[in-house]
Coordinates of C-alpha atoms in Angstrom, one line a residue:
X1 CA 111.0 103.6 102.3
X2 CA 114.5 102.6 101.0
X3 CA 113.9 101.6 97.2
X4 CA 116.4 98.9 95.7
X5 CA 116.4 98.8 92.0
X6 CA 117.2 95.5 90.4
X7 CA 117.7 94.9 86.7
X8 CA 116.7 91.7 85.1
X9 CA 116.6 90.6 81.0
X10 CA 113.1 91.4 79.7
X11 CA 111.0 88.0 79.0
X12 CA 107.5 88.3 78.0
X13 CA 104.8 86.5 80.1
X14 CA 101.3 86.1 80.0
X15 CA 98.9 86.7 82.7
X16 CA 97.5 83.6 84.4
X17 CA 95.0 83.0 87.2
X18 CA 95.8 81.6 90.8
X19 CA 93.9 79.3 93.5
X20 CA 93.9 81.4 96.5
X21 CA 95.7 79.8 99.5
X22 CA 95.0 79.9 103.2
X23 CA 96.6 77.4 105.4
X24 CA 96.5 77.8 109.5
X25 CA 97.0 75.1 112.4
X26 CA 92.7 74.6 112.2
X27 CA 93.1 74.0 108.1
X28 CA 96.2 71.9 108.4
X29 CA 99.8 71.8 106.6
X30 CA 99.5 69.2 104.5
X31 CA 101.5 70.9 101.7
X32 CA 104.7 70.8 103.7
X33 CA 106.0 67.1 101.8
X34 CA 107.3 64.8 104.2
X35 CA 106.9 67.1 106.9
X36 CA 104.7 66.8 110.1
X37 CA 100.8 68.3 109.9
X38 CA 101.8 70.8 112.7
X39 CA 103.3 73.5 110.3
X40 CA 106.8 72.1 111.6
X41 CA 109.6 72.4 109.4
X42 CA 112.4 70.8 110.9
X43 CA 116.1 70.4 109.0
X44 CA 118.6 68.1 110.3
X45 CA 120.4 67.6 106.5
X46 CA 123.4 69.8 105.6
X47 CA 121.5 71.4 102.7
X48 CA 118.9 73.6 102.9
X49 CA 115.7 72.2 103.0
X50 CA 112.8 73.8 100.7
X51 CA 108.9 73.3 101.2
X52 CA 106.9 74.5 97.7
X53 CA 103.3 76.1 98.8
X54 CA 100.8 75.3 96.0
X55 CA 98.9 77.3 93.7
X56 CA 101.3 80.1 93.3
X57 CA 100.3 83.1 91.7
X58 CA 101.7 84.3 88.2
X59 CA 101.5 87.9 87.0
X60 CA 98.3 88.9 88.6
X61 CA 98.9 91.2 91.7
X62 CA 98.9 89.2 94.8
X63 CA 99.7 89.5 98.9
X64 CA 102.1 86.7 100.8
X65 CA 101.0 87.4 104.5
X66 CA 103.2 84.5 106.4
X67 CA 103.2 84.5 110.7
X68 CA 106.2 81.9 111.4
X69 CA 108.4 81.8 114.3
X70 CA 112.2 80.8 113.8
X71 CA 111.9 77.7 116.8
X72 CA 116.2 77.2 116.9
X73 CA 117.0 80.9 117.3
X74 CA 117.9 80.9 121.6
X75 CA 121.1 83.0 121.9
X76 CA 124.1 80.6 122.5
X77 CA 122.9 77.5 121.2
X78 CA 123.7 75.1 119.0
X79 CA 121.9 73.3 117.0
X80 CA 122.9 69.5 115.4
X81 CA 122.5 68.5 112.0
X82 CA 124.6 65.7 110.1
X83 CA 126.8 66.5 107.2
X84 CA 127.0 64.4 103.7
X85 CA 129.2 61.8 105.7
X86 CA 127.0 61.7 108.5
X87 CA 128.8 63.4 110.9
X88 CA 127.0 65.5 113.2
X89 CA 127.7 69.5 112.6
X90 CA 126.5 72.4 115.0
X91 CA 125.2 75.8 113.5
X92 CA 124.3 78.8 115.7
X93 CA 121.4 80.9 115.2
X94 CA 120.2 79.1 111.5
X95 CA 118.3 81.1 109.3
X96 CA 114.9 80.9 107.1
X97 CA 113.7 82.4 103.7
X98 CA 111.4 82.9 101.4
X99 CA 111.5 82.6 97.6
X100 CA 109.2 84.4 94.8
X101 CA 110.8 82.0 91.4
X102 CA 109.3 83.5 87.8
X103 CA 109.5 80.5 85.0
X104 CA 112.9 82.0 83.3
X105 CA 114.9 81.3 87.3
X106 CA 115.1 84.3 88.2
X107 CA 114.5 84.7 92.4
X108 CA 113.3 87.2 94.7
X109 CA 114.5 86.0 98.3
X110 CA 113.8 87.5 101.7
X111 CA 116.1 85.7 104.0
X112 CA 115.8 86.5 107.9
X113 CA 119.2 85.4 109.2
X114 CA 120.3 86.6 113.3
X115 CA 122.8 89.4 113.3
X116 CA 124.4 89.0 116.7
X117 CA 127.6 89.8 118.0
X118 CA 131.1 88.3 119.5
X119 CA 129.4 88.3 122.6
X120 CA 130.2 91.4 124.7
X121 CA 127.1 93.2 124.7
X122 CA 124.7 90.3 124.0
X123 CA 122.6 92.1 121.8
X124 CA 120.9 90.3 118.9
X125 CA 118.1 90.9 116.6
X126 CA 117.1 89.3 113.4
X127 CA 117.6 91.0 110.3
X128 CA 116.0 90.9 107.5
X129 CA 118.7 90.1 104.3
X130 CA 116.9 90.4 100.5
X131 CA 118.7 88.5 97.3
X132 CA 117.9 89.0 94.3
X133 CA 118.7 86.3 92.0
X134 CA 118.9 87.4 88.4
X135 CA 118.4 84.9 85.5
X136 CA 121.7 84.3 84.5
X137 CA 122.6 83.5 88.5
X138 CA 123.7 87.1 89.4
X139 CA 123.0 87.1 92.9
X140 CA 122.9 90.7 95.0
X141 CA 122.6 90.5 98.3
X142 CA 121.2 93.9 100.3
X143 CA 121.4 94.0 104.1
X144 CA 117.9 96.1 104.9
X145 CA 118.6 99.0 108.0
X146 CA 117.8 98.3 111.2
X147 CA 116.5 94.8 113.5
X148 CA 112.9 93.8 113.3
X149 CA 112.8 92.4 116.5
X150 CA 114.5 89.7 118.3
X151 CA 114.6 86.0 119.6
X152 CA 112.1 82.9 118.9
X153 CA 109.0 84.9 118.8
X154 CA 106.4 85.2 115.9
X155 CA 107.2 87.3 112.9
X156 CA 104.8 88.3 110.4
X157 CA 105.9 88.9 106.9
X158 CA 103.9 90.6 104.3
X159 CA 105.1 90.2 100.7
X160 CA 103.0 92.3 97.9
X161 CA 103.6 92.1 94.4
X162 CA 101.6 94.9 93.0
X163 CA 102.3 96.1 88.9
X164 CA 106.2 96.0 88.7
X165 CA 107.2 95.9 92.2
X166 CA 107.3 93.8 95.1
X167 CA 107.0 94.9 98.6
X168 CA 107.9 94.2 102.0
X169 CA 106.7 94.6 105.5
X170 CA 108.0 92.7 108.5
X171 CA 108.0 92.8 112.4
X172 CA 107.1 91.2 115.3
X173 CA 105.3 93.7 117.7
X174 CA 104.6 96.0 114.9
X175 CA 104.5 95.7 111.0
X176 CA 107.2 98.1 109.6
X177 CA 107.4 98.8 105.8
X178 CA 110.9 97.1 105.1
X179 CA 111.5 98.2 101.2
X180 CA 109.7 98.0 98.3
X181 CA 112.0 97.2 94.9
X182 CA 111.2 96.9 90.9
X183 CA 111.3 93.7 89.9
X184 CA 109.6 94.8 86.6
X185 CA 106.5 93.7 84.6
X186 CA 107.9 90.4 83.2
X187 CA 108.6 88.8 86.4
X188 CA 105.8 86.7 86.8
X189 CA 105.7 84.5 89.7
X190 CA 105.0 80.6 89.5
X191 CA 106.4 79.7 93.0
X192 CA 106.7 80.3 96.3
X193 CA 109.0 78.3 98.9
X194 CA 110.1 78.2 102.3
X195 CA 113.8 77.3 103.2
X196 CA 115.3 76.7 106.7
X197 CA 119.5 76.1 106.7
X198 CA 120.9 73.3 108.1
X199 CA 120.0 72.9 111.9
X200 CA 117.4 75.2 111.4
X201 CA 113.5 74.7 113.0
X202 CA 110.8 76.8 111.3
X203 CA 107.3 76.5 112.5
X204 CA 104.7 78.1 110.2
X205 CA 101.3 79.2 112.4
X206 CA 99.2 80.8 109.6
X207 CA 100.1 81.8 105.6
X208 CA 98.0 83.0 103.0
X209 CA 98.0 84.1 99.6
X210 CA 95.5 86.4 98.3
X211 CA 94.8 88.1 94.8
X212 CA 94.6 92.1 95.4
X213 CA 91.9 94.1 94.7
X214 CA 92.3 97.3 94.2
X215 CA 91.3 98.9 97.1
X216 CA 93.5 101.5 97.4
X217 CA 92.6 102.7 94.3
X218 CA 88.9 102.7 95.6
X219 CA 90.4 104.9 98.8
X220 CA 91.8 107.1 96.2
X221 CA 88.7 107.5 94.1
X222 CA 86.4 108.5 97.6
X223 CA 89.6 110.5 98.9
X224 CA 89.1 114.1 100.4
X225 CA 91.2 117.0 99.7
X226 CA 93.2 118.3 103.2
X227 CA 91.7 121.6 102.4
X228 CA 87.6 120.8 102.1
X229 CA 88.2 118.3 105.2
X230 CA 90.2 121.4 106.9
X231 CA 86.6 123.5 105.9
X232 CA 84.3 120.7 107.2
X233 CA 86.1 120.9 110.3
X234 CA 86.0 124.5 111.1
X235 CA 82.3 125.1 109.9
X236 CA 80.8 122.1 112.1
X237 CA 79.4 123.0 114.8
X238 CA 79.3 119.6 116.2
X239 CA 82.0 119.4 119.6
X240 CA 83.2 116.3 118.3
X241 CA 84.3 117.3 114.7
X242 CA 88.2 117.8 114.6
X243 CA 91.5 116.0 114.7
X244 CA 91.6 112.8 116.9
X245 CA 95.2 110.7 117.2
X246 CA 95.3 106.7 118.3
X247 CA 96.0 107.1 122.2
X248 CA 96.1 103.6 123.7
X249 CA 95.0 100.3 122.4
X250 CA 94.7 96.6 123.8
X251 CA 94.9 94.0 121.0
X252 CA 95.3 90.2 120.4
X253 CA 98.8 90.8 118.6
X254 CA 98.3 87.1 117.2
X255 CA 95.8 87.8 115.7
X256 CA 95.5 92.2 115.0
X257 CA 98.8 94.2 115.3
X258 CA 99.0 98.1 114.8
X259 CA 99.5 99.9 111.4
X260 CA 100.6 102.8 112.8
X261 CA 100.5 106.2 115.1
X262 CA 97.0 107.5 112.7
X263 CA 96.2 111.0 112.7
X264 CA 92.8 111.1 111.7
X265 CA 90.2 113.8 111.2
X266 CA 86.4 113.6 112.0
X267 CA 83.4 115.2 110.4
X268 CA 80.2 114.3 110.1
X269 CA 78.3 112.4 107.6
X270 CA 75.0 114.4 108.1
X271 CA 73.4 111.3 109.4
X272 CA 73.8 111.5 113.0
X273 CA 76.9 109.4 112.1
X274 CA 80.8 110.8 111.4
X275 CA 83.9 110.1 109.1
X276 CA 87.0 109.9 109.8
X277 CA 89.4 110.5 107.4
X278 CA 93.0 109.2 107.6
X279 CA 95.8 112.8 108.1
X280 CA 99.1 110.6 108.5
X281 CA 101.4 108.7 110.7
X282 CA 101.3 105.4 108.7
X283 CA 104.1 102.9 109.1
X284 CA 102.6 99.9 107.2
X285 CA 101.6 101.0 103.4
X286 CA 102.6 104.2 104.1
X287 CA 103.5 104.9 100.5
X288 CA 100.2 103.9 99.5
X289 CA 97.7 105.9 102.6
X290 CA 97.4 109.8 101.6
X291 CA 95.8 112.2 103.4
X292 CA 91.9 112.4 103.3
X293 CA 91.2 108.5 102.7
X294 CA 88.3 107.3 104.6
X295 CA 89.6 105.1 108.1
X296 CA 86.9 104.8 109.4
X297 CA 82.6 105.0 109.3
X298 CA 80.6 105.6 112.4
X299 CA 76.8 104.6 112.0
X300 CA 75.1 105.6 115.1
X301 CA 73.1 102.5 117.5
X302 CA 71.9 103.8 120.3
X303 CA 72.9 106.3 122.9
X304 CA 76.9 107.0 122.6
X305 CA 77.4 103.2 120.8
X306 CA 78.0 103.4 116.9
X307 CA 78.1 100.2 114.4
X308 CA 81.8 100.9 113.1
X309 CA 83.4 100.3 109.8
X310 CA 87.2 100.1 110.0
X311 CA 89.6 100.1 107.2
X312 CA 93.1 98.6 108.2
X313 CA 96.5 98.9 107.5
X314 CA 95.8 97.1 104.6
X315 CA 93.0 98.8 102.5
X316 CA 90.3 96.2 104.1
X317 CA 87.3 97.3 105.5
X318 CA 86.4 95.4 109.3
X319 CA 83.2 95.6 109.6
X320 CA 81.8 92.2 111.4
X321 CA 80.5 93.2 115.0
X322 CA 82.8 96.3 114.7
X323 CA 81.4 98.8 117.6
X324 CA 82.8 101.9 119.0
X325 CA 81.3 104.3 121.7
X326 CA 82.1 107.9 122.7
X327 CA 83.2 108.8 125.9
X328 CA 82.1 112.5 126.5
X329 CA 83.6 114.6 123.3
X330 CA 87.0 113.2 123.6
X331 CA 87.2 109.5 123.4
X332 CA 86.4 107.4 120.9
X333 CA 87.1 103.5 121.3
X334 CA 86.7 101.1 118.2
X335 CA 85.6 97.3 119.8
X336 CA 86.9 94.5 117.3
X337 CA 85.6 91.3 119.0
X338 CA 86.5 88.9 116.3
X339 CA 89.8 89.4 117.1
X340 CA 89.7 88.4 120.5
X341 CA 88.0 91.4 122.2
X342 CA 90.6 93.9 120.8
X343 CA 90.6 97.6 121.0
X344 CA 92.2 100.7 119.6
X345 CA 91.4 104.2 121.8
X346 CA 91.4 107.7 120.1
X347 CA 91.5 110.8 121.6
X348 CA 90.9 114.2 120.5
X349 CA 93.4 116.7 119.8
X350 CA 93.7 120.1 120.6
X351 CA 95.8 122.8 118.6
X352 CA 96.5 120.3 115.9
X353 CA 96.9 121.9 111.8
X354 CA 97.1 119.4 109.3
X355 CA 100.0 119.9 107.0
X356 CA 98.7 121.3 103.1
X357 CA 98.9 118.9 100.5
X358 CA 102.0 119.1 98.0
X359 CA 101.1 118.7 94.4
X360 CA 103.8 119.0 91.2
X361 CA 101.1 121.2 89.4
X362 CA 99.6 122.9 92.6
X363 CA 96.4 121.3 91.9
X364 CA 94.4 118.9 94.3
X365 CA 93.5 115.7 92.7

């Protein structure tokens, strides 16, 4: 992941506690001042327009998981707004941000603003743009690689301050890790806002804040070397023990999206039941998942039907009415019907050698 180092004056802050926030069309928007209780945040002023969420966090590590959908984004419209004077102005594709604010005003903004052309290929898609606001008002503004997607359709952004950096992850179809950048130990956050530009029509559908656990470090703690997983796999005489890759999955994107193409390696647990240990192909966190932390724990039922325990892109463990059943020796798929009857398919793999792990001392862990 592309790493942007931003410098900011050192200010010491102390560590404070924060109400946890979820807010969805069933719980209601009342937050938004002024604004409608559908998550609507319409702005027909020539400024932009800012909506605060409540009980932002401070130092502690936290997650920002926003799904919003940019309503005035149709390619070659206009939409109105009036000016100061009260004349009516027309802006094209307006954008929509969000802002992390420590007490000293210093800003971390991710702003998603349309790149589109002049027209003659017709190809758009909304990138992602991140300023960084120092305290004195120093403003640097990075354009991020690469479209996220395109259109009026739902985004989800994922902001996660953890120690001194902040992180981001952003698509439509798929969660991609965007960047992560230092914004060092003293920035402690005490707001959060939304902002659409002048014309613009956001319409939040779901956002939450959430303190972190430290789950990864609990991954990290139960983590397998590649080499003893590599052992377990070749001294098993079980048919089913080996490398297995996602193949095929049919999900509820609204509500479950994909965290990546997982190689993943299966041995069994001595129980009648198996592990699967995660080998690679993260695209979400993928600075954070290492080779040999547990994905997944099958718990056998009955017959070829297991009670499943999932651990997603995230470091959370899915285990409510989680299922998965065995076709043969060569198919594995993982039921998740809390999320709307979705499912993930694995299939085994044949001729598959995990890479050896790289140390700086040549030691494992």
């Amino acid at each position: 992941m592309k790493r942007v180092l931003a410098a900011f004056a050192a200010v010491t802050m102390a560590a404070l506690s924060y109400g946890e926030v979820y807010m969805n069309g069933a719980r209601g928007f009342a937050w938004m001042e002024e604004q409608r209780g559908d998550g609507i945040i319409s702005n027909t002023a020539d400024s932009c327009l800012w909506r605060t969420v409540p009980s932002a966090p401070m130092a502690a590590d936290f997650t920002l998981r926003l799904i919003a959908a940019n309503r005035h984004n149709k390619s070659g419209t206009e939409y109105s707004y009036a000016d100061s004077r009260g004349r009516t102005r027309r802006a094209q594709h307006p954008a929509w941000q969000v802002c992390l604010g420590d007490t000293s005003g210093r800003e971390v903004t991710v702003r998603l603003a349309t790149d589109f052309d002049d027209g003659i290929t017709g190809f758009e898609r909304e990138t992602p743009q991140l300023t960084v606001t120092g305290a004195e008002g120093a403003e640097q503004t990075i354009d991020l690689p690469g479209g996220i997607g395109r259109g009026t359709r739902r985004l989800q952004l994922i902001l996660r301050r953890h120690g001194s950096d902040i992180s981001l992850a952003a698509g439509y179809d798929e969660l991609r890790d965007i960047c992560v950048f230092a914004a060092g130990d003293d920035f402690a956050v005490n707001s959060i806002r939304l902002g659409v530009d002048p014309g613009g029509c956001l319409e939040v559908l779901s956002l939450s804040v959430e303190e972190d656990a430290d789950v990864f470090g609990d991954l990290e703690r139960t983590r397998q070397p590649v080499a003893r997983i590599s052992e377990l796999v070749s001294d098993s005489g079980d048919p089913r023990a080996g490398y297995w890759a996602l193949a095929g999955r049919s999900l509820d994107e609204k509500m479950m999206r994909p965290g990546g193409s997982y190689t993943l390696a299966m041995t069994t647990d001595g129980n009648g039941g198996y592990i699967l240990y995660y080998m690679g192909g993260a695209r979400q966190n993928s600075n954070r998942w290492r080779p040999g932390m547990v994905k997944c724990r099958l718990t056998p039922l009955a017959g070829s039907r297991y009670d499943a325990v999932w651990t997603d892109a995230e470091g959370i463990q899915l285990r409510h009415d989680v299922v998965a059943t065995m076709d043969g020796d060569n198919t594995l798929t993982i039921h998740f019907p809390q999320f709307n009857a979705s499912d993930i398919v694995l299939q085994r793999l044949e001729n598959y050698n995990p890479q050896p792990e790289c140390h700086a001392d040549d030691t494992d862990p």
